[in-house]
Amino acid sequence: MSPTREFRRGENVVVIHESGRPDGPDYVLVHGLGMAHDYWSDLAAVLEPTGTVLALDLPGFGDAPEPRAPLSMPAAGELLAELLVAERIDRAVLVGHSTGAQVVAETVARHPELVDRLVLIAPTVNPRERTLAKQTMRFMQDLALVHPKALGYGIALYAKAGPRWYAANLVPMLDHRIELVLPEITAPTLVIRGEHDRIVPRDWAEEVARLVPDGRYAEVPGRGHETMIRAGRRVGELIVRHAKGLPAGRPVSLVDPQPTGLPLGPVSALGTMARDYAYAGLHQLALLTTRRTPHAWRNGEPGAAQVVLLPGVYEHWSFMRPIGDALSAAGHRVTVVHGLRLNRRPIAETAARVAKALARSAPPAAGRVIVAHSKGGLIGKHLLIDDEGEQLGVRGLVAICTPFAGARRARLFGDPSIRALLPSDATIVRLEDAASVNARIVSVFGTFDPHVPDGSALEGAMNVQVPVAGHFRVLGAPETAAAVLAGIARLTDDARGATGSAPSSSTR
């Protein structure tokens, strides 16, 4: 990155590596312990077309000379504030990784007038594990998952800083209590964590998002503590959306594991799962007698959108019959794609089959809307990101209990058709990266989903939570039918279709 310049305050020197363009946000990137500006390169490449990027080397790291003693986190936060004033940056987008998150948190809490938005990537230190022994153990656990590219960066930068200076900076890191600083932050804040980060566990990262008054949370599938090195494009896209004031990550209310007050103790969870699987079992038995779609589904009002139902894996279209009946009663023509059997084929292949089936007939003037359950929602999104989707008249997708970020519990199954839903699967990652189509998606989900424990909220989409628990029972709830109808109306701008309204717990 160039050009490069120095900022000095006494014996403390910060080296600034500037890139990008001058007519956008000022992104200020603050590295973690032992790191330097170099490891931001992939992420910076995403930010550069949208604004100015200032990647820093803090005192004693990277190209910055080593002072006599390390700075405390409050002192480092003040040094960063002085740099912003000297650089005439008064509405910065501060981005801190790991220990860098502690630094930028101090800056924002002390000088809110200087910062427009804040991004905390893998923020340390989890207060439940604030000991050198525990942090060393976590570091070694994360190291076992580190990609060779990230490992190479780390070894080179740690060697450059030296073990003595690295060890000296561990003290202020462990002494700092970021949980006391976070509630003082007023800037809109995005917390980003890698799914497999061992240093920053999920519960702590979610707590960070809750402690900040205006916080959101995003998780990058298949990545660890070094997420912005291996997933620079994905993390960069999240930061750009956040800088523009667009939804990035989940709202705090959806991060809360009990957003509607539903007790999620072991007994309650087991009871909910038992009722959910009983519902699914009864609908599996219905396959013995259900062969054809109801005759009434073939009819529809001329001005209403056609609805295409897509079930989940191991599901027949009859799983979605309650939804189909409600849509038909509201005047929509409801169709299914025959030949999917138990929907075990790969997502891309199934999307191609659905597209081929839809191409056999012209869409109505009001267009088509995909209404899908679980894996069906992933197939529906795949249709949206293909140019073919618009040619087929598909206006959008209403997805019910869909694992847009993957389903981590899929690893418990040996069936490849289910393991293909893992967050690290290439198709899941591609679909999650395709955030540009999210505005054409309405995601509907219940209060507790044993199959999608991390939730179905999707950034940039309309997210609607209905007061029903389960993965399958949601399909039979009248609240779900009302939310689906409202979603179709939104996607087609058809107020007539909104015979029901979305529940008051809807969030955007």
Short mmCIF file of C-alpha atoms in Angstrom, two decimals:
data_model
loop_
_atom_site.label_atom_id
_atom_site.label_comp_id
_atom_site.label_asym_id
_atom_site.label_seq_id
_atom_site.Cartn_x
_atom_site.Cartn_y
_atom_site.Cartn_z
CA MET A 1 0.00 0.00 0.00
CA SER A 2 1.23 3.51 -0.76
CA PRO A 3 1.87 6.27 -0.03
CA THR A 4 3.31 5.73 3.46
CA ARG A 5 3.80 8.34 6.17
CA GLU A 6 4.42 8.55 9.91
CA PHE A 7 2.42 10.02 12.75
CA ARG A 8 4.49 10.84 15.87
CA ARG A 9 3.54 11.67 19.43
CA GLY A 10 6.61 11.64 21.64
CA GLU A 11 8.37 8.30 21.25
CA ASN A 12 5.29 6.61 19.80
CA VAL A 13 5.20 6.31 16.02
CA VAL A 14 2.31 5.03 13.92
CA VAL A 15 3.03 4.23 10.28
CA ILE A 16 0.11 4.95 7.94
CA HIS A 17 -0.27 3.04 4.67
CA GLU A 18 -2.83 4.82 2.49
CA SER A 19 -4.73 3.56 -0.53
CA GLY A 20 -8.13 3.91 -2.15
CA ARG A 21 -10.00 6.98 -3.36
CA PRO A 22 -10.68 10.31 -1.62
CA ASP A 23 -14.43 10.63 -2.27
CA GLY A 24 -15.79 8.05 0.15
CA PRO A 25 -15.59 6.93 3.77
CA ASP A 26 -12.27 6.99 5.62
CA TYR A 27 -11.62 3.39 6.67
CA VAL A 28 -9.02 3.17 9.44
CA LEU A 29 -7.74 -0.39 9.95
CA VAL A 30 -6.16 -1.28 13.31
CA HIS A 31 -4.36 -4.62 13.57
CA GLY A 32 -4.21 -7.08 16.43
CA LEU A 33 -1.37 -8.19 18.67
CA GLY A 34 1.79 -9.11 16.76
CA MET A 35 0.30 -8.18 13.39
CA ALA A 36 0.75 -5.25 10.98
CA HIS A 37 -0.84 -3.56 7.99
CA ASP A 38 0.11 -6.37 5.57
CA TYR A 39 -2.59 -8.79 6.64
CA TRP A 40 -5.36 -6.38 5.63
CA SER A 41 -4.44 -6.55 1.93
CA ASP A 42 -7.32 -8.73 0.68
CA LEU A 43 -9.90 -6.84 2.73
CA ALA A 44 -8.42 -3.46 1.74
CA ALA A 45 -8.82 -4.38 -1.94
CA VAL A 46 -12.58 -4.52 -1.37
CA LEU A 47 -12.68 -1.21 0.51
CA GLU A 48 -10.42 0.78 -1.82
CA PRO A 49 -12.97 1.32 -4.64
CA THR A 50 -15.40 2.85 -2.11
CA GLY A 51 -13.21 5.19 -0.05
CA THR A 52 -9.85 5.96 1.53
CA VAL A 53 -8.11 3.14 3.38
CA LEU A 54 -5.60 3.90 6.14
CA ALA A 55 -3.96 0.67 7.33
CA LEU A 56 -1.86 1.35 10.42
CA ASP A 57 1.26 -0.13 11.97
CA LEU A 58 0.97 0.54 15.69
CA PRO A 59 4.10 1.37 17.75
CA GLY A 60 6.55 -1.54 17.72
CA PHE A 61 4.77 -3.53 14.98
CA GLY A 62 5.25 -3.77 11.24
CA ASP A 63 7.26 -0.79 10.00
CA ALA A 64 6.77 1.25 13.19
CA PRO A 65 9.77 1.57 15.54
CA GLU A 66 9.52 0.09 19.01
CA PRO A 67 9.05 2.53 21.93
CA ARG A 68 10.49 1.90 25.37
CA ALA A 69 7.25 0.49 26.78
CA PRO A 70 3.92 -0.75 25.38
CA LEU A 71 0.85 1.45 25.55
CA SER A 72 -2.16 0.64 27.69
CA MET A 73 -5.39 0.21 25.73
CA PRO A 74 -6.78 3.60 26.85
CA ALA A 75 -3.49 5.26 25.87
CA ALA A 76 -3.51 3.50 22.49
CA GLY A 77 -7.09 4.68 22.00
CA GLU A 78 -6.04 8.27 22.73
CA LEU A 79 -3.09 7.96 20.33
CA LEU A 80 -5.47 6.83 17.60
CA ALA A 81 -7.80 9.76 18.34
CA GLU A 82 -4.88 12.19 18.01
CA LEU A 83 -4.00 10.59 14.67
CA LEU A 84 -7.57 11.09 13.41
CA VAL A 85 -7.45 14.77 14.38
CA ALA A 86 -4.05 15.24 12.74
CA GLU A 87 -5.29 13.54 9.56
CA ARG A 88 -8.45 15.70 9.64
CA ILE A 89 -10.70 12.65 9.76
CA ASP A 90 -13.79 13.53 11.75
CA ARG A 91 -16.22 10.77 10.67
CA ALA A 92 -14.03 7.67 10.46
CA VAL A 93 -15.10 4.08 9.96
CA LEU A 94 -12.86 2.40 12.53
CA VAL A 95 -12.09 -1.29 11.98
CA GLY A 96 -10.23 -3.21 14.69
CA HIS A 97 -9.24 -6.86 14.71
CA SER A 98 -8.62 -8.84 17.89
CA THR A 99 -6.59 -6.59 20.20
CA GLY A 100 -7.13 -3.81 17.66
CA ALA A 101 -10.81 -4.01 18.57
CA GLN A 102 -9.88 -3.03 22.13
CA VAL A 103 -7.98 -0.01 20.81
CA VAL A 104 -10.75 1.28 18.55
CA ALA A 105 -13.38 0.67 21.24
CA GLU A 106 -11.47 3.02 23.54
CA THR A 107 -11.21 5.65 20.79
CA VAL A 108 -14.94 5.59 20.01
CA ALA A 109 -16.02 5.63 23.66
CA ARG A 110 -13.72 8.57 24.46
CA HIS A 111 -14.19 10.58 21.24
CA PRO A 112 -17.56 9.77 19.65
CA GLU A 113 -17.42 12.95 17.56
CA LEU A 114 -14.54 11.52 15.52
CA VAL A 115 -16.17 8.26 14.49
CA ASP A 116 -19.09 7.54 12.19
CA ARG A 117 -19.20 3.74 12.42
CA LEU A 118 -17.31 0.96 14.18
CA VAL A 119 -16.39 -2.59 13.15
CA LEU A 120 -15.06 -5.08 15.70
CA ILE A 121 -13.60 -8.23 14.12
CA ALA A 122 -12.96 -11.07 16.57
CA PRO A 123 -12.92 -8.72 19.59
CA THR A 124 -10.79 -9.75 22.58
CA VAL A 125 -10.65 -10.54 25.45
CA ASN A 126 -13.43 -12.87 26.53
CA PRO A 127 -13.79 -11.87 30.23
CA ARG A 128 -14.51 -15.49 31.22
CA GLU A 129 -11.04 -16.45 29.98
CA ARG A 130 -8.91 -13.45 30.94
CA THR A 131 -5.78 -15.36 31.92
CA LEU A 132 -2.53 -15.94 30.08
CA ALA A 133 -2.90 -19.72 30.36
CA LYS A 134 -6.42 -19.72 28.94
CA GLN A 135 -5.57 -17.35 26.11
CA THR A 136 -2.50 -19.41 25.21
CA MET A 137 -4.61 -22.56 25.09
CA ARG A 138 -7.18 -20.85 22.86
CA PHE A 139 -4.45 -19.54 20.60
CA MET A 140 -3.06 -23.05 20.15
CA GLN A 141 -6.54 -24.42 19.41
CA ASP A 142 -7.10 -21.77 16.77
CA LEU A 143 -3.62 -22.31 15.35
CA ALA A 144 -4.54 -25.91 14.54
CA LEU A 145 -7.22 -24.59 12.16
CA VAL A 146 -5.19 -21.78 10.59
CA HIS A 147 -4.79 -21.81 6.82
CA PRO A 148 -1.14 -21.92 5.54
CA LYS A 149 -1.55 -18.44 4.05
CA ALA A 150 -2.58 -16.97 7.39
CA LEU A 151 0.06 -19.00 9.23
CA GLY A 152 2.76 -17.62 6.94
CA TYR A 153 1.63 -14.05 7.61
CA GLY A 154 1.59 -14.68 11.33
CA ILE A 155 5.02 -16.28 11.59
CA ALA A 156 6.67 -13.50 9.58
CA LEU A 157 5.00 -10.68 11.52
CA TYR A 158 5.51 -12.24 14.96
CA ALA A 159 9.18 -12.78 14.13
CA LYS A 160 9.51 -9.15 13.04
CA ALA A 161 7.97 -7.87 16.28
CA GLY A 162 10.06 -10.26 18.37
CA PRO A 163 9.00 -12.44 21.31
CA ARG A 164 9.99 -9.89 23.96
CA TRP A 165 7.86 -7.09 22.53
CA TYR A 166 4.98 -9.48 21.86
CA ALA A 167 5.07 -10.74 25.47
CA ALA A 168 5.23 -7.17 26.84
CA ASN A 169 2.02 -6.27 24.96
CA LEU A 170 0.14 -9.24 26.43
CA VAL A 171 -0.11 -7.44 29.77
CA PRO A 172 -2.20 -4.43 28.60
CA MET A 173 -4.32 -6.77 26.49
CA LEU A 174 -5.24 -8.92 29.50
CA ASP A 175 -5.60 -5.96 31.86
CA HIS A 176 -8.13 -4.20 29.64
CA ARG A 177 -11.84 -4.71 30.38
CA ILE A 178 -13.55 -4.05 27.06
CA GLU A 179 -16.92 -5.10 28.48
CA LEU A 180 -16.90 -1.90 30.58
CA VAL A 181 -16.13 0.24 27.53
CA LEU A 182 -18.69 -1.18 25.08
CA PRO A 183 -21.82 0.34 26.71
CA GLU A 184 -20.25 3.79 26.30
CA ILE A 185 -20.05 3.43 22.50
CA THR A 186 -22.72 5.37 20.60
CA ALA A 187 -21.59 4.70 17.02
CA PRO A 188 -23.43 1.96 15.06
CA THR A 189 -21.28 -1.13 15.53
CA LEU A 190 -20.85 -4.34 13.52
CA VAL A 191 -19.30 -7.36 15.25
CA ILE A 192 -17.79 -9.96 12.91
CA ARG A 193 -16.62 -13.42 13.98
CA GLY A 194 -15.32 -16.47 12.13
CA GLU A 195 -17.45 -19.56 12.73
CA HIS A 196 -14.50 -21.62 14.04
CA ASP A 197 -12.77 -18.88 16.04
CA ARG A 198 -11.46 -20.57 19.21
CA ILE A 199 -10.10 -17.35 20.72
CA VAL A 200 -13.43 -15.51 20.48
CA PRO A 201 -16.28 -17.94 21.25
CA ARG A 202 -19.71 -17.27 19.77
CA ASP A 203 -21.40 -16.43 23.07
CA TRP A 204 -18.81 -13.74 23.81
CA ALA A 205 -19.00 -12.20 20.31
CA GLU A 206 -22.80 -12.09 20.58
CA GLU A 207 -22.49 -10.50 24.01
CA VAL A 208 -20.27 -7.80 22.52
CA ALA A 209 -23.02 -7.01 20.00
CA ARG A 210 -25.56 -6.79 22.84
CA LEU A 211 -23.38 -4.62 25.08
CA VAL A 212 -23.02 -1.98 22.36
CA PRO A 213 -26.23 0.10 22.32
CA ASP A 214 -26.50 -0.04 18.50
CA GLY A 215 -24.88 -3.37 17.60
CA ARG A 216 -25.26 -6.02 14.92
CA TYR A 217 -23.60 -9.42 14.60
CA ALA A 218 -22.29 -11.31 11.56
CA GLU A 219 -20.57 -14.69 11.41
CA VAL A 220 -18.37 -15.84 8.52
CA PRO A 221 -18.77 -19.58 7.84
CA GLY A 222 -15.78 -21.89 7.89
CA ARG A 223 -13.28 -19.32 9.17
CA GLY A 224 -11.35 -18.82 12.39
CA HIS A 225 -9.69 -15.92 14.18
CA GLU A 226 -7.92 -14.89 10.98
CA THR A 227 -11.22 -14.49 9.09
CA MET A 228 -10.31 -11.27 7.26
CA ILE A 229 -7.19 -12.93 5.78
CA ARG A 230 -8.96 -15.94 4.28
CA ALA A 231 -12.35 -14.28 3.74
CA GLY A 232 -11.25 -10.72 2.97
CA ARG A 233 -13.85 -10.24 0.25
CA ARG A 234 -16.74 -11.38 2.43
CA VAL A 235 -15.63 -9.32 5.43
CA GLY A 236 -14.94 -6.32 3.19
CA GLU A 237 -18.45 -6.48 1.71
CA LEU A 238 -19.93 -6.50 5.22
CA ILE A 239 -17.87 -3.44 6.17
CA VAL A 240 -18.87 -1.54 3.02
CA ARG A 241 -22.56 -2.22 3.68
CA HIS A 242 -22.15 -1.11 7.28
CA ALA A 243 -20.32 2.07 6.21
CA LYS A 244 -23.19 2.92 3.85
CA GLY A 245 -25.76 2.45 6.61
CA LEU A 246 -27.16 -0.68 4.96
CA PRO A 247 -28.09 -3.76 7.03
CA ALA A 248 -25.02 -5.89 7.71
CA GLY A 249 -25.25 -8.80 10.10
CA ARG A 250 -28.12 -9.64 12.42
CA PRO A 251 -29.89 -7.09 14.57
CA VAL A 252 -29.22 -7.49 18.27
CA SER A 253 -32.80 -8.63 18.87
CA LEU A 254 -32.19 -11.62 16.62
CA VAL A 255 -28.88 -12.42 18.26
CA ASP A 256 -30.66 -12.79 21.58
CA PRO A 257 -31.15 -16.55 22.05
CA GLN A 258 -34.59 -15.93 23.59
CA PRO A 259 -36.02 -13.07 21.52
CA THR A 260 -39.65 -13.76 22.44
CA GLY A 261 -39.16 -15.05 25.95
CA LEU A 262 -39.54 -18.72 24.97
CA PRO A 263 -37.82 -20.85 27.64
CA LEU A 264 -35.01 -22.74 25.96
CA GLY A 265 -33.97 -25.01 28.79
CA PRO A 266 -33.15 -28.63 27.99
CA VAL A 267 -36.62 -29.95 28.91
CA SER A 268 -38.46 -27.28 26.91
CA ALA A 269 -36.16 -27.74 23.93
CA LEU A 270 -36.63 -31.51 23.96
CA GLY A 271 -40.40 -31.11 24.20
CA THR A 272 -40.43 -28.70 21.27
CA MET A 273 -38.28 -31.06 19.20
CA ALA A 274 -40.54 -34.01 20.00
CA ARG A 275 -43.65 -32.12 18.85
CA ASP A 276 -41.80 -30.91 15.79
CA TYR A 277 -40.72 -34.41 14.71
CA ALA A 278 -44.20 -35.78 15.42
CA TYR A 279 -45.59 -33.17 13.02
CA ALA A 280 -42.97 -34.15 10.41
CA GLY A 281 -43.72 -37.85 10.90
CA LEU A 282 -47.43 -37.38 10.25
CA HIS A 283 -46.69 -35.49 7.05
CA GLN A 284 -44.34 -38.25 5.93
CA LEU A 285 -47.20 -40.73 6.36
CA ALA A 286 -49.38 -38.46 4.23
CA LEU A 287 -47.18 -39.41 1.27
CA LEU A 288 -48.97 -42.77 1.18
CA THR A 289 -52.25 -41.14 0.23
CA THR A 290 -51.25 -37.79 -1.33
CA ARG A 291 -50.19 -37.93 -4.96
CA ARG A 292 -51.68 -34.96 -6.76
CA THR A 293 -51.90 -31.33 -5.78
CA PRO A 294 -55.39 -30.07 -4.89
CA HIS A 295 -57.46 -29.09 -7.91
CA ALA A 296 -58.18 -25.68 -6.39
CA TRP A 297 -54.47 -24.83 -6.56
CA ARG A 298 -54.67 -24.69 -10.36
CA ASN A 299 -56.94 -21.67 -10.28
CA GLY A 300 -55.95 -18.14 -9.43
CA GLU A 301 -56.99 -14.54 -9.85
CA PRO A 302 -55.59 -12.90 -13.02
CA GLY A 303 -53.78 -10.17 -11.11
CA ALA A 304 -52.14 -12.45 -8.54
CA ALA A 305 -48.61 -13.77 -8.71
CA GLN A 306 -48.05 -17.46 -9.35
CA VAL A 307 -46.53 -19.24 -6.35
CA VAL A 308 -44.02 -22.06 -6.75
CA LEU A 309 -43.55 -24.26 -3.66
CA LEU A 310 -40.12 -25.75 -2.94
CA PRO A 311 -39.87 -28.17 0.02
CA GLY A 312 -36.78 -29.01 2.06
CA VAL A 313 -34.51 -32.05 2.00
CA TYR A 314 -36.34 -35.36 2.58
CA GLU A 315 -39.61 -33.51 2.11
CA HIS A 316 -42.46 -33.98 -0.37
CA TRP A 317 -44.47 -30.99 -1.57
CA SER A 318 -47.29 -32.10 0.79
CA PHE A 319 -45.18 -30.84 3.74
CA MET A 320 -46.12 -27.36 2.55
CA ARG A 321 -49.81 -28.08 1.96
CA PRO A 322 -51.07 -25.76 4.75
CA ILE A 323 -49.15 -22.88 3.17
CA GLY A 324 -50.36 -23.83 -0.31
CA ASP A 325 -53.99 -23.97 0.81
CA ALA A 326 -53.74 -20.52 2.40
CA LEU A 327 -52.15 -19.04 -0.73
CA SER A 328 -54.75 -20.64 -2.96
CA ALA A 329 -57.55 -19.26 -0.80
CA ALA A 330 -55.99 -15.80 -1.18
CA GLY A 331 -56.26 -16.03 -4.96
CA HIS A 332 -52.81 -17.28 -5.96
CA ARG A 333 -52.25 -20.10 -8.42
CA VAL A 334 -50.01 -22.58 -6.57
CA THR A 335 -47.70 -24.98 -8.39
CA VAL A 336 -45.07 -27.54 -7.46
CA VAL A 337 -42.16 -28.98 -9.40
CA HIS A 338 -42.62 -32.70 -9.79
CA GLY A 339 -39.67 -35.07 -10.03
CA LEU A 340 -37.64 -33.67 -7.11
CA ARG A 341 -38.49 -36.80 -5.09
CA LEU A 342 -36.94 -36.28 -1.64
CA ASN A 343 -34.95 -33.22 -2.73
CA ARG A 344 -31.55 -34.82 -2.08
CA ARG A 345 -29.78 -33.61 -5.20
CA PRO A 346 -27.20 -30.79 -5.00
CA ILE A 347 -28.62 -27.28 -4.69
CA ALA A 348 -27.28 -26.05 -8.03
CA GLU A 349 -28.53 -29.11 -9.90
CA THR A 350 -31.99 -28.82 -8.34
CA ALA A 351 -32.15 -25.11 -9.14
CA ALA A 352 -31.41 -25.96 -12.79
CA ARG A 353 -34.21 -28.55 -12.77
CA VAL A 354 -36.65 -26.04 -11.31
CA ALA A 355 -35.65 -23.44 -13.91
CA LYS A 356 -36.18 -25.96 -16.71
CA ALA A 357 -39.63 -26.84 -15.36
CA LEU A 358 -40.67 -23.18 -15.05
CA ALA A 359 -39.45 -22.40 -18.56
CA ARG A 360 -42.10 -24.72 -20.00
CA SER A 361 -44.79 -22.09 -19.43
CA ALA A 362 -44.93 -18.30 -19.53
CA PRO A 363 -45.24 -16.51 -16.18
CA PRO A 364 -48.32 -14.41 -15.46
CA ALA A 365 -48.14 -10.62 -15.71
CA ALA A 366 -47.74 -10.41 -11.91
CA GLY A 367 -44.76 -12.75 -12.09
CA ARG A 368 -43.80 -15.67 -9.92
CA VAL A 369 -42.73 -15.91 -6.31
CA ILE A 370 -40.85 -18.88 -4.86
CA VAL A 371 -42.18 -19.96 -1.45
CA ALA A 372 -39.78 -22.45 0.06
CA HIS A 373 -38.98 -24.35 3.21
CA SER A 374 -35.48 -25.05 4.60
CA LYS A 375 -33.18 -26.28 1.79
CA GLY A 376 -35.83 -25.12 -0.69
CA GLY A 377 -34.95 -21.54 0.26
CA LEU A 378 -31.33 -22.13 -0.75
CA ILE A 379 -32.52 -23.50 -4.09
CA GLY A 380 -34.73 -20.45 -4.49
CA LYS A 381 -31.86 -18.06 -3.80
CA HIS A 382 -29.73 -19.94 -6.33
CA LEU A 383 -32.44 -19.20 -8.91
CA LEU A 384 -32.35 -15.50 -8.00
CA ILE A 385 -28.60 -15.14 -8.50
CA ASP A 386 -28.80 -16.71 -11.95
CA ASP A 387 -29.77 -14.44 -14.83
CA GLU A 388 -32.31 -17.12 -15.64
CA GLY A 389 -34.36 -16.16 -12.58
CA GLU A 390 -35.56 -12.85 -14.06
CA GLN A 391 -36.19 -14.46 -17.46
CA LEU A 392 -38.54 -16.88 -15.71
CA GLY A 393 -40.48 -14.03 -14.14
CA VAL A 394 -39.33 -14.78 -10.59
CA ARG A 395 -39.94 -11.63 -8.55
CA GLY A 396 -38.48 -12.93 -5.32
CA LEU A 397 -38.36 -15.57 -2.62
CA VAL A 398 -40.24 -16.11 0.62
CA ALA A 399 -38.12 -18.59 2.59
CA ILE A 400 -39.30 -20.38 5.73
CA CYS A 401 -36.71 -21.68 8.24
CA THR A 402 -33.90 -21.56 5.68
CA PRO A 403 -30.25 -22.00 6.80
CA PHE A 404 -28.85 -19.15 4.69
CA ALA A 405 -25.53 -19.31 6.58
CA GLY A 406 -25.54 -23.11 6.59
CA ALA A 407 -26.47 -25.57 9.32
CA ARG A 408 -23.58 -26.51 11.60
CA ARG A 409 -25.47 -29.52 12.99
CA ALA A 410 -25.37 -31.07 9.51
CA ARG A 411 -21.97 -32.47 10.52
CA LEU A 412 -23.80 -34.92 12.78
CA PHE A 413 -25.18 -36.72 9.71
CA GLY A 414 -23.39 -39.01 7.30
CA ASP A 415 -25.77 -38.33 4.41
CA PRO A 416 -23.93 -36.16 1.81
CA SER A 417 -27.21 -34.41 0.92
CA ILE A 418 -27.42 -33.08 4.48
CA ARG A 419 -23.70 -32.44 4.97
CA ALA A 420 -23.91 -30.23 1.88
CA LEU A 421 -25.66 -27.74 4.18
CA LEU A 422 -22.54 -27.21 6.31
CA PRO A 423 -21.50 -23.51 6.55
CA SER A 424 -18.15 -24.33 4.92
CA ASP A 425 -19.71 -25.94 1.82
CA ALA A 426 -18.70 -24.10 -1.36
CA THR A 427 -22.30 -23.63 -2.51
CA ILE A 428 -23.40 -22.28 0.88
CA VAL A 429 -20.49 -19.82 0.88
CA ARG A 430 -21.31 -18.71 -2.67
CA LEU A 431 -24.96 -18.17 -1.80
CA GLU A 432 -24.07 -16.19 1.32
CA ASP A 433 -21.66 -14.02 -0.67
CA ALA A 434 -24.45 -13.17 -3.14
CA ALA A 435 -25.85 -10.45 -0.88
CA SER A 436 -27.06 -8.32 -3.80
CA VAL A 437 -30.24 -10.43 -4.18
CA ASN A 438 -31.15 -10.36 -0.49
CA ALA A 439 -33.47 -7.40 -1.00
CA ARG A 440 -35.69 -9.76 -3.04
CA ILE A 441 -35.98 -12.21 -0.15
CA VAL A 442 -38.36 -12.40 2.79
CA SER A 443 -37.09 -14.75 5.50
CA VAL A 444 -39.70 -16.18 7.89
CA PHE A 445 -38.69 -18.17 10.96
CA GLY A 446 -39.92 -19.21 14.39
CA THR A 447 -38.75 -18.60 17.94
CA PHE A 448 -36.66 -21.78 18.15
CA ASP A 449 -35.41 -23.99 15.32
CA PRO A 450 -33.53 -27.16 16.32
CA HIS A 451 -32.28 -27.64 12.75
CA VAL A 452 -31.07 -24.07 12.26
CA PRO A 453 -29.83 -23.07 15.73
CA ASP A 454 -28.00 -19.98 14.43
CA GLY A 455 -31.20 -18.60 12.94
CA SER A 456 -32.51 -17.76 9.47
CA ALA A 457 -32.15 -13.97 9.64
CA LEU A 458 -30.57 -12.66 6.45
CA GLU A 459 -28.85 -9.31 6.13
CA GLY A 460 -30.51 -7.03 3.60
CA ALA A 461 -33.69 -9.12 3.51
CA MET A 462 -37.00 -8.58 5.30
CA ASN A 463 -36.80 -10.84 8.35
CA VAL A 464 -40.05 -11.89 10.02
CA GLN A 465 -40.22 -13.91 13.22
CA VAL A 466 -43.49 -15.71 13.95
CA PRO A 467 -44.49 -16.82 17.49
CA VAL A 468 -44.13 -20.56 16.75
CA ALA A 469 -41.30 -22.94 17.70
CA GLY A 470 -39.90 -25.72 15.55
CA HIS A 471 -38.55 -26.38 12.07
CA PHE A 472 -41.62 -28.18 10.67
CA ARG A 473 -44.55 -27.05 12.83
CA VAL A 474 -44.00 -23.50 11.61
CA LEU A 475 -45.43 -24.62 8.26
CA GLY A 476 -48.84 -25.31 9.78
CA ALA A 477 -49.18 -22.07 11.75
CA PRO A 478 -51.66 -19.42 10.56
CA GLU A 479 -49.15 -16.74 11.59
CA THR A 480 -46.70 -18.20 9.06
CA ALA A 481 -49.31 -18.15 6.29
CA ALA A 482 -50.05 -14.49 7.09
CA ALA A 483 -46.33 -13.64 7.00
CA VAL A 484 -45.90 -15.45 3.67
CA LEU A 485 -48.87 -13.59 2.13
CA ALA A 486 -47.49 -10.26 3.35
CA GLY A 487 -44.07 -11.21 1.95
CA ILE A 488 -45.52 -12.02 -1.47
CA ALA A 489 -47.39 -8.71 -1.46
CA ARG A 490 -44.17 -6.87 -0.67
CA LEU A 491 -42.22 -8.63 -3.43
CA THR A 492 -44.89 -8.01 -6.05
CA ASP A 493 -46.17 -4.62 -4.82
CA ASP A 494 -49.59 -6.23 -4.72
CA ALA A 495 -51.52 -4.82 -1.78
CA ARG A 496 -54.48 -7.03 -2.67
CA GLY A 497 -52.43 -10.10 -1.76
CA ALA A 498 -51.83 -8.95 1.79
CA THR A 499 -54.89 -10.50 3.33
CA GLY A 500 -52.86 -11.06 6.44
CA SER A 501 -50.25 -8.81 7.92
CA ALA A 502 -46.79 -9.60 9.12
CA PRO A 503 -46.55 -10.13 12.88
CA SER A 504 -45.51 -7.19 15.00
CA SER A 505 -42.20 -8.95 15.73
CA SER A 506 -41.06 -8.42 12.11
CA THR A 507 -37.65 -6.87 11.78
CA ARG A 508 -35.75 -5.46 8.86
#
